[in-house]
Amino acid sequence: MRFMNRNRETGGRRFHPLRRQIAALFIGLILLSICLITAVNGLFLESYYISKKTETLQNAVKGLEKLNIIENADGTWTAEIPDSMYKASSEKNLSWTVITWDGQEVASFGSNDDMLENRLIGYAYDLDQNKGRQKILEKTDTYVIQQVSDRFAEMDYVESWGNIDGRFYFLIRSPLESIRESVSISNSFYLYVGAAILLISGLAIWVITKRITKPISELTVLSRKMSDLDFDAKYESRAGNEIDELGENFNRMSAQLEKTISELKSANNELQKDIESKIKIDQMRREFLNNVSHELKTPIALVQGYAEGLKENISDDPESREFYCDVIMDEAAKMNKLVKNLLTLNQLEEGRDEVAMERFDIVSLIAGVLQSMDIMIQQKEAKVSFAADQPVAVWADEFKIEEVVTNYVSNALNHLEGEKEIEICIRPAGENRVRISVFNTGTPIPEADLPNLWNKFYKVDKARTREYGGSGIGLSIVKAIMESLHQEYGVQNYDNGVEFWFTLDTGNEN
């Protein structure tokens, strides 16, 4: 027995899956957003905070200008401060003080009252030693709003100072350190939250994109199979959008392509047969007449001789007459089979027998042939081996391929010797093609006879061929069928037997 391995080669090119691209895009956008928010906080939040503090100081100045300041009998001054002003100052983190032109305190809020009064006196009498450390934010006839760095407190403030009715001075102050600390905390918070968002979003996007891209991936596989002329695959996903419509269009296109290719293959075979038949037709006719005359000569002579013997009563006993009749019937049957095979062969070679290209399973066909020949296999005591795990779809004329397989198996049974083993194999034979072979144990065919096996009426062992009723046309029919399908065929000797083979197109990778 011989053992054969199947090899499959696949090719492709590197590409970036859509799912990975979408996930990378969204995760990148989320990361960019977090970085932008952190950068904006660091660069612009303080400025925005200062602008809001400026508005707060403006409102505070208006509140101070509305205070009801009363001069007491002892020459001191007091102001009626509403609770809402204390509440607003506390909420806005404001410290303020109001003094008279001679430095007497009228009202104040917050800590470090003395420091505020001293700074306000310095502003009012132009005694400030922090000039050059100030940045004017707003200035009117009655007040100034500025950003200042206090070298004694080593802090930055936003403050407003000015006068009320030309008799009183005020200073309102709010520190900037709180907003800077808030920016730092906010950025740290965004980094931690951003890392968590990236992780959760990445997992969510990966799951979502898998669902989104699954139909697209299925269409990609479907288109690849269609390019390999495999039309069995269909789009089955349901995305609930335009992709479903595209998938249905792929299914319709697949069915139409299969039908069109089948028609094209049939038309191509017809065209090639027409061209070849015109060249061979004259030669075929001459060979046909010569070979038919040669093959019919012996059976006709036998029929004539035994018929004359019956007529002349050469032998009177019933057994002899029955033998004569059996010989005549046997030779007549051989001539009838010969005529039928010749008619079939003639139709094939002249191209008058239509080839119906279709897609079918060669494994099922071979199994059917073996089942129909089971009686002959048992009579020959043959051991037939045929192992095929999966269906193999091929393009050909199913009826004619069945005749080829039948001829090969019948030929193997008629020449079976030795271990009486027959092995039928299907294996890849290049891209989009398979090789079907029938091997039988027995005496190898002489090398000189191999090229002539496919000729009509050629017989290696004429006595043995005559014994099983062969006419020498079976392999010629195989040759005519395979050439009509534009496929390869052949024979190969082994030490323990002979293998006959042929090839068929599959339309996809094997």
Coordinates of C-alpha atoms in Angstrom, one line a residue:
M1 CA 0.0 0.0 0.0
R2 CA 1.1 3.6 -0.7
F3 CA 0.6 6.5 1.7
M4 CA 0.0 10.1 0.5
N5 CA 0.0 13.4 2.4
R6 CA -2.1 16.4 1.8
N7 CA -0.3 19.8 1.8
R8 CA -2.2 23.1 1.9
E9 CA -0.6 26.4 1.3
T10 CA -2.3 29.6 2.2
G11 CA -1.2 33.1 1.3
G12 CA -2.1 36.6 2.5
R13 CA -0.8 40.0 3.4
R14 CA -0.6 41.9 6.7
F15 CA -3.3 44.4 7.5
H16 CA -4.7 46.2 10.5
P17 CA -8.1 45.0 11.7
L18 CA -10.9 47.6 11.7
R19 CA -11.7 46.6 15.2
R20 CA -8.3 47.5 16.4
Q21 CA -8.3 50.8 14.5
I22 CA -11.6 51.9 16.0
A23 CA -10.5 51.0 19.5
A24 CA -7.2 52.8 19.1
L25 CA -9.0 55.9 17.7
F26 CA -11.5 56.2 20.5
I27 CA -8.9 55.4 23.3
G28 CA -6.6 58.0 21.7
L29 CA -9.4 60.6 21.7
I30 CA -10.2 59.9 25.3
L31 CA -6.5 60.2 26.2
L32 CA -6.2 63.4 24.2
S33 CA -9.2 64.8 26.0
I34 CA -7.7 64.1 29.4
C35 CA -4.4 65.6 28.4
L36 CA -6.1 68.7 27.0
I37 CA -8.2 69.2 30.2
T38 CA -5.1 68.9 32.3
A39 CA -3.2 71.4 30.1
V40 CA -6.1 73.8 30.0
N41 CA -6.4 73.6 33.8
G42 CA -2.7 74.3 34.3
L43 CA -2.6 77.2 31.7
F44 CA -5.9 78.9 31.9
L45 CA -7.7 78.0 35.1
E46 CA -5.8 80.6 37.2
S47 CA -6.5 83.3 34.7
Y48 CA -10.2 82.4 34.6
Y49 CA -10.2 82.3 38.4
I50 CA -8.7 85.8 38.6
S51 CA -11.3 87.1 36.1
K52 CA -14.0 85.7 38.3
K53 CA -12.4 87.2 41.4
T54 CA -12.3 90.5 39.7
E55 CA -16.0 90.3 39.3
T56 CA -16.4 89.3 42.9
L57 CA -14.2 92.3 44.0
Q58 CA -16.4 94.6 41.9
N59 CA -19.5 93.4 43.6
A60 CA -17.8 93.7 47.0
V61 CA -16.7 97.3 46.3
K62 CA -20.4 98.1 45.4
G63 CA -21.4 96.5 48.7
L64 CA -18.9 98.6 50.7
E65 CA -20.0 101.8 48.9
K66 CA -23.6 101.1 50.1
L67 CA -22.6 100.8 53.8
N68 CA -24.2 103.1 56.2
I69 CA -21.2 104.7 58.1
I70 CA -22.1 106.6 61.2
E71 CA -19.9 109.0 63.2
N72 CA -20.2 108.4 67.0
A73 CA -20.3 111.1 69.6
D74 CA -16.7 110.4 70.7
G75 CA -15.4 111.0 67.2
T76 CA -15.2 107.4 66.2
W77 CA -16.9 105.8 63.2
T78 CA -18.9 102.6 62.9
A79 CA -20.7 100.9 60.0
E80 CA -23.8 98.8 59.9
I81 CA -22.7 95.6 58.1
P82 CA -25.6 93.4 56.8
D83 CA -25.3 89.6 57.5
S84 CA -25.5 88.9 53.8
M85 CA -22.2 90.8 53.3
Y86 CA -20.5 88.7 56.0
K87 CA -21.9 85.5 54.4
A88 CA -20.8 86.5 50.9
S89 CA -17.3 87.5 52.1
S90 CA -16.9 84.2 53.9
E91 CA -18.1 82.2 50.9
K92 CA -15.8 84.1 48.5
N93 CA -12.8 84.0 50.8
L94 CA -12.6 87.7 51.1
S95 CA -10.8 89.8 53.7
W96 CA -11.5 93.6 53.9
T97 CA -11.1 96.6 56.0
V98 CA -12.5 100.2 55.9
I99 CA -10.6 103.1 57.5
T100 CA -10.9 106.9 57.7
W101 CA -8.5 109.3 56.0
D102 CA -6.5 109.5 59.3
G103 CA -6.2 105.7 59.8
Q104 CA -9.1 105.0 62.1
E105 CA -10.7 101.6 61.5
V106 CA -14.4 101.8 60.6
A107 CA -15.2 98.1 59.8
S108 CA -13.3 94.9 58.9
F109 CA -13.7 91.2 58.1
G110 CA -11.2 88.4 58.1
S111 CA -7.9 87.8 59.8
N112 CA -4.8 90.1 59.9
D113 CA -6.7 93.3 60.3
D114 CA -3.6 95.2 61.2
M115 CA -1.7 94.0 58.2
L116 CA -4.6 95.0 55.9
E117 CA -4.8 98.5 57.6
N118 CA -1.1 99.0 57.2
R119 CA -1.2 98.0 53.5
L120 CA -4.2 100.2 52.9
I121 CA -2.4 103.2 54.6
G122 CA 0.6 102.5 52.4
Y123 CA -1.7 102.6 49.3
A124 CA -3.6 105.7 50.4
Y125 CA -0.5 107.8 51.2
D126 CA 1.7 106.3 48.5
L127 CA 3.9 104.6 51.0
D128 CA 3.7 101.1 49.4
Q129 CA 7.0 99.3 49.1
N130 CA 5.7 96.6 46.8
K131 CA 5.6 98.7 43.7
G132 CA 6.7 96.7 40.7
R133 CA 5.1 93.6 42.2
Q134 CA 1.6 94.7 41.1
K135 CA -0.4 93.9 38.0
I136 CA -3.3 96.3 37.4
L137 CA -6.4 94.3 36.4
E138 CA -9.0 97.2 36.5
K139 CA -8.8 100.9 37.4
T140 CA -11.5 103.5 37.9
D141 CA -11.7 107.0 39.5
T142 CA -12.6 105.5 42.9
Y143 CA -10.9 102.1 43.1
V144 CA -8.2 99.8 41.6
I145 CA -8.3 96.1 41.2
Q146 CA -4.8 94.5 41.0
Q147 CA -2.9 91.3 41.4
V148 CA -0.1 91.7 43.9
S149 CA 2.7 89.6 45.5
D150 CA 3.1 90.1 49.2
R151 CA 6.8 89.5 50.0
F152 CA 6.1 89.5 53.8
A153 CA 3.3 86.8 53.6
E154 CA 5.0 85.2 50.6
M155 CA 1.7 84.9 48.9
D156 CA -0.1 86.3 45.8
Y157 CA -3.4 88.1 46.1
V158 CA -6.1 89.7 44.1
E159 CA -7.2 92.9 45.8
S160 CA -9.0 96.1 45.4
W161 CA -8.5 99.4 47.2
G162 CA -10.0 102.8 46.8
N163 CA -12.1 105.5 48.6
I164 CA -15.7 105.9 49.5
D165 CA -17.1 109.4 49.2
G166 CA -13.6 110.8 49.5
R167 CA -13.7 110.3 53.3
F168 CA -12.9 106.6 53.7
Y169 CA -10.5 104.1 52.3
F170 CA -11.1 100.4 51.8
L171 CA -9.0 97.3 50.9
I172 CA -10.5 94.0 49.8
R173 CA -8.2 91.0 49.4
S174 CA -8.5 87.3 48.3
P175 CA -5.5 84.9 48.1
L176 CA -4.5 83.0 45.0
E177 CA -2.9 80.1 46.7
S178 CA -6.2 78.3 47.0
I179 CA -6.8 78.2 43.3
R180 CA -3.2 77.0 42.6
E181 CA -3.6 74.2 45.1
S182 CA -7.0 73.4 43.5
V183 CA -5.3 73.3 40.0
S184 CA -2.7 70.8 41.4
I185 CA -5.4 68.7 43.1
S186 CA -7.6 68.9 40.0
N187 CA -4.8 67.7 37.7
S188 CA -3.9 64.8 40.0
F189 CA -7.6 63.9 40.2
Y190 CA -7.9 64.0 36.4
L191 CA -4.8 61.7 36.0
Y192 CA -6.2 59.1 38.3
V193 CA -9.8 59.3 37.0
G194 CA -8.4 59.4 33.4
A195 CA -6.5 56.2 33.9
A196 CA -9.6 54.5 35.2
I197 CA -11.7 55.9 32.3
L198 CA -9.1 54.7 29.9
L199 CA -9.2 51.2 31.3
I200 CA -13.0 51.0 31.5
S201 CA -13.5 52.7 28.1
G202 CA -10.9 50.5 26.5
L203 CA -12.7 47.3 27.6
A204 CA -16.1 48.7 26.6
I205 CA -14.9 49.9 23.2
W206 CA -13.2 46.5 22.6
V207 CA -16.5 44.7 23.3
I208 CA -18.6 47.2 21.3
T209 CA -16.3 47.3 18.3
K210 CA -16.3 43.5 18.2
R211 CA -20.1 43.6 17.7
I212 CA -19.9 46.4 15.2
T213 CA -17.1 44.8 13.1
K214 CA -18.3 41.2 13.2
P215 CA -20.6 41.6 10.1
I216 CA -17.8 43.4 8.3
S217 CA -15.3 40.7 9.1
E218 CA -17.9 38.1 7.9
L219 CA -18.2 40.1 4.6
T220 CA -14.4 40.1 4.3
V221 CA -14.2 36.3 4.7
L222 CA -17.1 36.0 2.2
S223 CA -15.5 38.1 -0.4
R224 CA -12.2 36.1 0.0
K225 CA -14.1 32.9 -0.6
M226 CA -15.9 34.4 -3.6
S227 CA -12.5 35.4 -5.1
D228 CA -11.5 31.7 -4.7
L229 CA -14.7 30.7 -6.5
D230 CA -16.2 29.2 -3.4
F231 CA -19.8 30.1 -3.5
D232 CA -21.1 28.0 -0.6
A233 CA -20.5 30.6 2.1
K234 CA -23.3 33.1 2.8
Y235 CA -23.7 36.2 4.8
E236 CA -25.7 35.3 8.0
S237 CA -25.1 38.1 10.6
R238 CA -27.7 40.7 11.4
A239 CA -26.3 44.1 12.3
G240 CA -29.6 45.9 11.9
N241 CA -28.2 48.5 9.5
E242 CA -26.9 49.0 5.9
I243 CA -24.3 46.2 6.4
D244 CA -27.2 43.7 6.2
E245 CA -28.3 45.1 2.9
L246 CA -24.7 44.9 1.7
G247 CA -24.5 41.2 2.9
E248 CA -27.7 40.3 1.0
N249 CA -26.2 41.9 -2.1
F250 CA -23.1 39.7 -1.6
N251 CA -25.3 36.6 -1.4
R252 CA -27.1 37.5 -4.6
M253 CA -23.9 38.3 -6.3
S254 CA -22.4 35.0 -5.2
A255 CA -25.4 33.1 -6.6
Q256 CA -25.2 35.0 -9.9
L257 CA -21.5 34.5 -10.2
E258 CA -21.7 30.8 -9.7
K259 CA -24.4 30.6 -12.4
T260 CA -22.4 32.8 -14.7
I261 CA -19.2 30.9 -14.2
S262 CA -21.0 27.6 -14.8
E263 CA -22.4 29.0 -18.1
L264 CA -19.0 30.4 -19.1
K265 CA -17.2 27.1 -18.4
S266 CA -19.8 25.3 -20.5
A267 CA -19.5 27.9 -23.3
N268 CA -15.7 27.7 -23.2
N269 CA -15.7 24.0 -23.4
E270 CA -18.1 24.1 -26.4
L271 CA -15.8 26.7 -28.2
Q272 CA -12.7 24.7 -27.7
K273 CA -14.3 21.5 -28.7
D274 CA -15.6 23.1 -32.0
I275 CA -12.0 24.2 -32.9
E276 CA -10.4 20.8 -32.1
S277 CA -13.1 18.7 -33.7
K278 CA -12.6 20.3 -37.1
I279 CA -8.9 19.3 -37.1
K280 CA -9.5 15.7 -35.9
I281 CA -12.7 14.7 -37.7
D282 CA -11.1 13.4 -40.9
Q283 CA -8.5 11.4 -39.1
M284 CA -11.1 10.0 -36.7
R285 CA -13.2 8.7 -39.5
R286 CA -10.4 6.8 -41.1
E287 CA -9.2 5.3 -37.9
F288 CA -12.7 4.4 -36.9
L289 CA -13.4 2.4 -40.1
N290 CA -10.1 0.5 -39.9
N291 CA -10.4 -0.4 -36.2
V292 CA -14.0 -1.4 -36.4
S293 CA -13.3 -3.7 -39.3
H294 CA -10.4 -5.3 -37.4
E295 CA -12.4 -5.7 -34.1
L296 CA -15.5 -7.1 -35.8
K297 CA -13.7 -9.5 -38.1
T298 CA -13.1 -12.2 -35.4
P299 CA -16.6 -12.3 -33.8
I300 CA -18.3 -12.2 -37.2
A301 CA -16.1 -15.2 -38.3
L302 CA -17.0 -17.1 -35.2
V303 CA -20.7 -16.3 -35.5
Q304 CA -20.6 -17.3 -39.2
G305 CA -18.7 -20.6 -38.6
Y306 CA -20.9 -21.8 -35.7
A307 CA -24.1 -20.8 -37.5
E308 CA -23.0 -22.8 -40.6
G309 CA -22.2 -25.7 -38.3
L310 CA -25.7 -25.6 -36.8
K311 CA -27.2 -25.4 -40.3
E312 CA -25.2 -28.4 -41.6
N313 CA -25.9 -30.4 -38.4
I314 CA -22.2 -31.0 -37.8
S315 CA -23.1 -32.2 -34.3
D316 CA -26.5 -33.8 -33.5
D317 CA -26.3 -33.9 -29.7
P318 CA -28.2 -31.1 -27.8
E319 CA -25.2 -30.1 -25.7
S320 CA -23.1 -29.3 -28.7
R321 CA -25.9 -27.3 -30.3
E322 CA -26.4 -25.4 -27.1
F323 CA -22.7 -24.7 -26.9
Y324 CA -22.8 -23.4 -30.5
C325 CA -25.8 -21.1 -29.6
D326 CA -24.0 -19.8 -26.5
V327 CA -20.9 -18.9 -28.6
I328 CA -23.0 -17.1 -31.2
M329 CA -24.9 -15.2 -28.4
D330 CA -21.7 -14.3 -26.6
E331 CA -20.0 -13.0 -29.7
A332 CA -23.1 -11.1 -30.7
A333 CA -23.2 -9.5 -27.2
K334 CA -19.5 -8.5 -27.6
M335 CA -20.2 -6.9 -31.0
N336 CA -23.2 -5.1 -29.5
K337 CA -21.1 -3.7 -26.7
L338 CA -18.4 -2.8 -29.1
V339 CA -20.8 -0.9 -31.3
K340 CA -22.3 1.0 -28.3
N341 CA -18.8 2.0 -27.1
L342 CA -17.8 3.1 -30.6
L343 CA -20.9 5.3 -30.9
T344 CA -20.1 6.9 -27.5
L345 CA -16.5 7.4 -28.4
N346 CA -17.4 8.8 -31.8
Q347 CA -19.8 11.3 -30.2
L348 CA -17.2 12.4 -27.7
E349 CA -14.4 12.8 -30.3
E350 CA -16.6 14.7 -32.7
G351 CA -17.9 17.0 -30.0
R352 CA -21.5 16.1 -30.6
D353 CA -22.0 15.0 -26.9
E354 CA -22.8 18.1 -24.9
V355 CA -20.8 18.8 -21.8
A356 CA -22.9 20.1 -18.8
M357 CA -20.5 21.8 -16.5
E358 CA -21.7 21.7 -12.9
R359 CA -20.4 21.6 -9.3
F360 CA -20.7 18.3 -7.5
D361 CA -19.1 16.2 -4.7
I362 CA -16.5 13.8 -6.3
V363 CA -16.4 11.8 -3.0
S364 CA -20.1 11.0 -3.2
L365 CA -19.7 10.0 -6.9
I366 CA -16.8 7.6 -6.2
A367 CA -18.7 6.0 -3.2
G368 CA -21.7 5.5 -5.5
V369 CA -19.6 3.8 -8.2
L370 CA -18.1 1.4 -5.7
Q371 CA -21.5 0.6 -4.3
S372 CA -22.9 -0.2 -7.8
M373 CA -19.8 -2.5 -8.5
D374 CA -20.0 -4.3 -5.2
I375 CA -20.9 -7.7 -6.8
M376 CA -18.0 -7.6 -9.2
I377 CA -15.7 -6.6 -6.3
Q378 CA -16.8 -9.5 -4.2
Q379 CA -16.4 -11.9 -7.2
K380 CA -12.8 -10.7 -7.7
E381 CA -12.2 -11.0 -3.9
A382 CA -10.7 -7.5 -4.1
K383 CA -9.8 -5.3 -1.1
V384 CA -10.9 -1.8 -1.9
S385 CA -9.6 1.2 0.1
F386 CA -11.2 4.6 -0.2
A387 CA -10.9 7.1 2.6
A388 CA -12.2 10.7 2.3
D389 CA -13.1 12.6 5.5
Q390 CA -14.7 15.7 3.9
P391 CA -16.7 16.4 0.7
V392 CA -14.6 17.7 -2.3
A393 CA -16.6 20.0 -4.7
V394 CA -15.3 19.9 -8.3
W395 CA -16.4 21.4 -11.6
A396 CA -17.1 18.9 -14.4
D397 CA -19.8 16.9 -16.2
E398 CA -20.9 14.6 -13.4
F399 CA -22.3 11.8 -15.8
K400 CA -19.0 11.7 -17.7
I401 CA -16.8 11.6 -14.7
E402 CA -18.9 8.7 -13.3
E403 CA -18.0 6.9 -16.6
V404 CA -14.3 7.6 -16.2
V405 CA -14.3 6.4 -12.6
T406 CA -16.2 3.2 -13.6
N407 CA -13.7 2.5 -16.4
Y408 CA -10.8 2.9 -14.1
V409 CA -12.2 0.7 -11.3
S410 CA -13.4 -1.9 -13.9
N411 CA -9.9 -1.9 -15.4
A412 CA -8.3 -2.3 -12.0
L413 CA -10.6 -5.3 -11.2
N414 CA -9.8 -7.0 -14.5
H415 CA -6.0 -6.7 -14.0
L416 CA -6.0 -7.4 -10.2
E417 CA -3.2 -9.8 -9.0
G418 CA -1.0 -10.4 -6.0
E419 CA -2.5 -9.0 -2.8
K420 CA -5.7 -8.0 -4.7
E421 CA -5.7 -4.5 -3.3
I422 CA -7.3 -1.4 -4.9
E423 CA -6.7 2.1 -3.5
I424 CA -8.7 5.1 -4.6
C425 CA -7.2 8.5 -3.5
I426 CA -8.1 12.2 -3.8
R427 CA -5.3 14.7 -3.1
P428 CA -4.4 18.3 -4.0
A429 CA -2.7 18.8 -7.4
G430 CA -1.8 22.5 -7.3
E431 CA -3.9 25.6 -6.9
N432 CA -7.7 25.0 -7.4
R433 CA -7.2 21.4 -8.6
V434 CA -7.4 17.8 -7.2
R435 CA -5.9 14.5 -8.5
I436 CA -8.1 11.4 -8.4
S437 CA -6.2 8.1 -8.7
V438 CA -7.1 4.3 -8.9
F439 CA -4.2 2.0 -7.9
N440 CA -4.4 -1.8 -8.2
T441 CA -1.8 -4.4 -7.2
G442 CA -0.6 -6.6 -10.1
T443 CA 2.0 -6.8 -12.9
P444 CA 3.3 -3.4 -14.1
I445 CA 2.5 -2.4 -17.7
P446 CA 5.6 -2.6 -20.0
E447 CA 7.1 0.9 -20.5
A448 CA 6.9 0.5 -24.3
D449 CA 3.1 0.1 -24.1
L450 CA 2.3 3.0 -21.8
P451 CA 2.1 5.7 -24.6
N452 CA -0.3 3.5 -26.6
L453 CA -2.8 2.6 -23.8
W454 CA -5.1 5.5 -24.7
N455 CA -5.4 4.6 -28.4
K456 CA -8.5 3.0 -29.6
F457 CA -8.4 -0.9 -29.8
Y458 CA -4.9 -1.1 -28.3
K459 CA -4.5 -4.1 -26.1
V460 CA -1.3 -5.0 -24.0
D461 CA -2.4 -8.6 -23.4
K462 CA -4.8 -9.5 -26.2
A463 CA -5.6 -13.0 -24.8
R464 CA -6.5 -11.7 -21.4
T465 CA -8.5 -8.8 -22.8
R466 CA -10.4 -11.3 -24.9
E467 CA -11.0 -13.4 -21.8
Y468 CA -12.9 -10.8 -19.9
G469 CA -14.6 -9.3 -23.0
G470 CA -12.6 -6.1 -23.4
S471 CA -12.5 -4.2 -26.6
G472 CA -9.7 -1.8 -26.0
I473 CA -12.0 1.2 -26.1
G474 CA -12.5 2.0 -22.4
L475 CA -9.4 4.0 -21.9
S476 CA -10.0 5.8 -25.3
I477 CA -13.3 6.9 -23.9
V478 CA -11.5 8.1 -20.7
K479 CA -9.1 10.1 -22.9
A480 CA -11.9 11.6 -25.0
I481 CA -13.9 12.7 -21.9
M482 CA -10.9 14.2 -20.1
E483 CA -9.8 16.1 -23.2
S484 CA -13.4 17.4 -23.7
L485 CA -13.1 18.7 -20.1
H486 CA -9.5 20.1 -20.8
Q487 CA -8.1 18.1 -17.9
E488 CA -5.1 15.9 -17.4
Y489 CA -5.0 12.1 -17.1
G490 CA -2.3 9.4 -17.1
V491 CA -0.9 6.2 -15.9
Q492 CA 2.1 5.3 -13.6
N493 CA 3.8 2.0 -12.9
Y494 CA 4.8 1.0 -9.4
D495 CA 6.8 -2.1 -8.2
N496 CA 3.7 -3.8 -7.0
G497 CA 1.0 -2.4 -9.4
V498 CA -0.4 0.3 -11.7
E499 CA -2.1 3.6 -11.0
F500 CA -4.4 5.4 -13.4
W501 CA -5.3 9.1 -12.6
F502 CA -7.0 12.3 -13.8
T503 CA -7.4 15.8 -12.5
L504 CA -10.4 18.1 -12.0
D505 CA -10.9 21.8 -11.1
T506 CA -12.2 22.7 -7.6
G507 CA -12.7 26.4 -7.9
N508 CA -11.1 27.1 -4.5
E509 CA -8.1 26.1 -2.4
N510 CA -7.9 22.6 -1.1

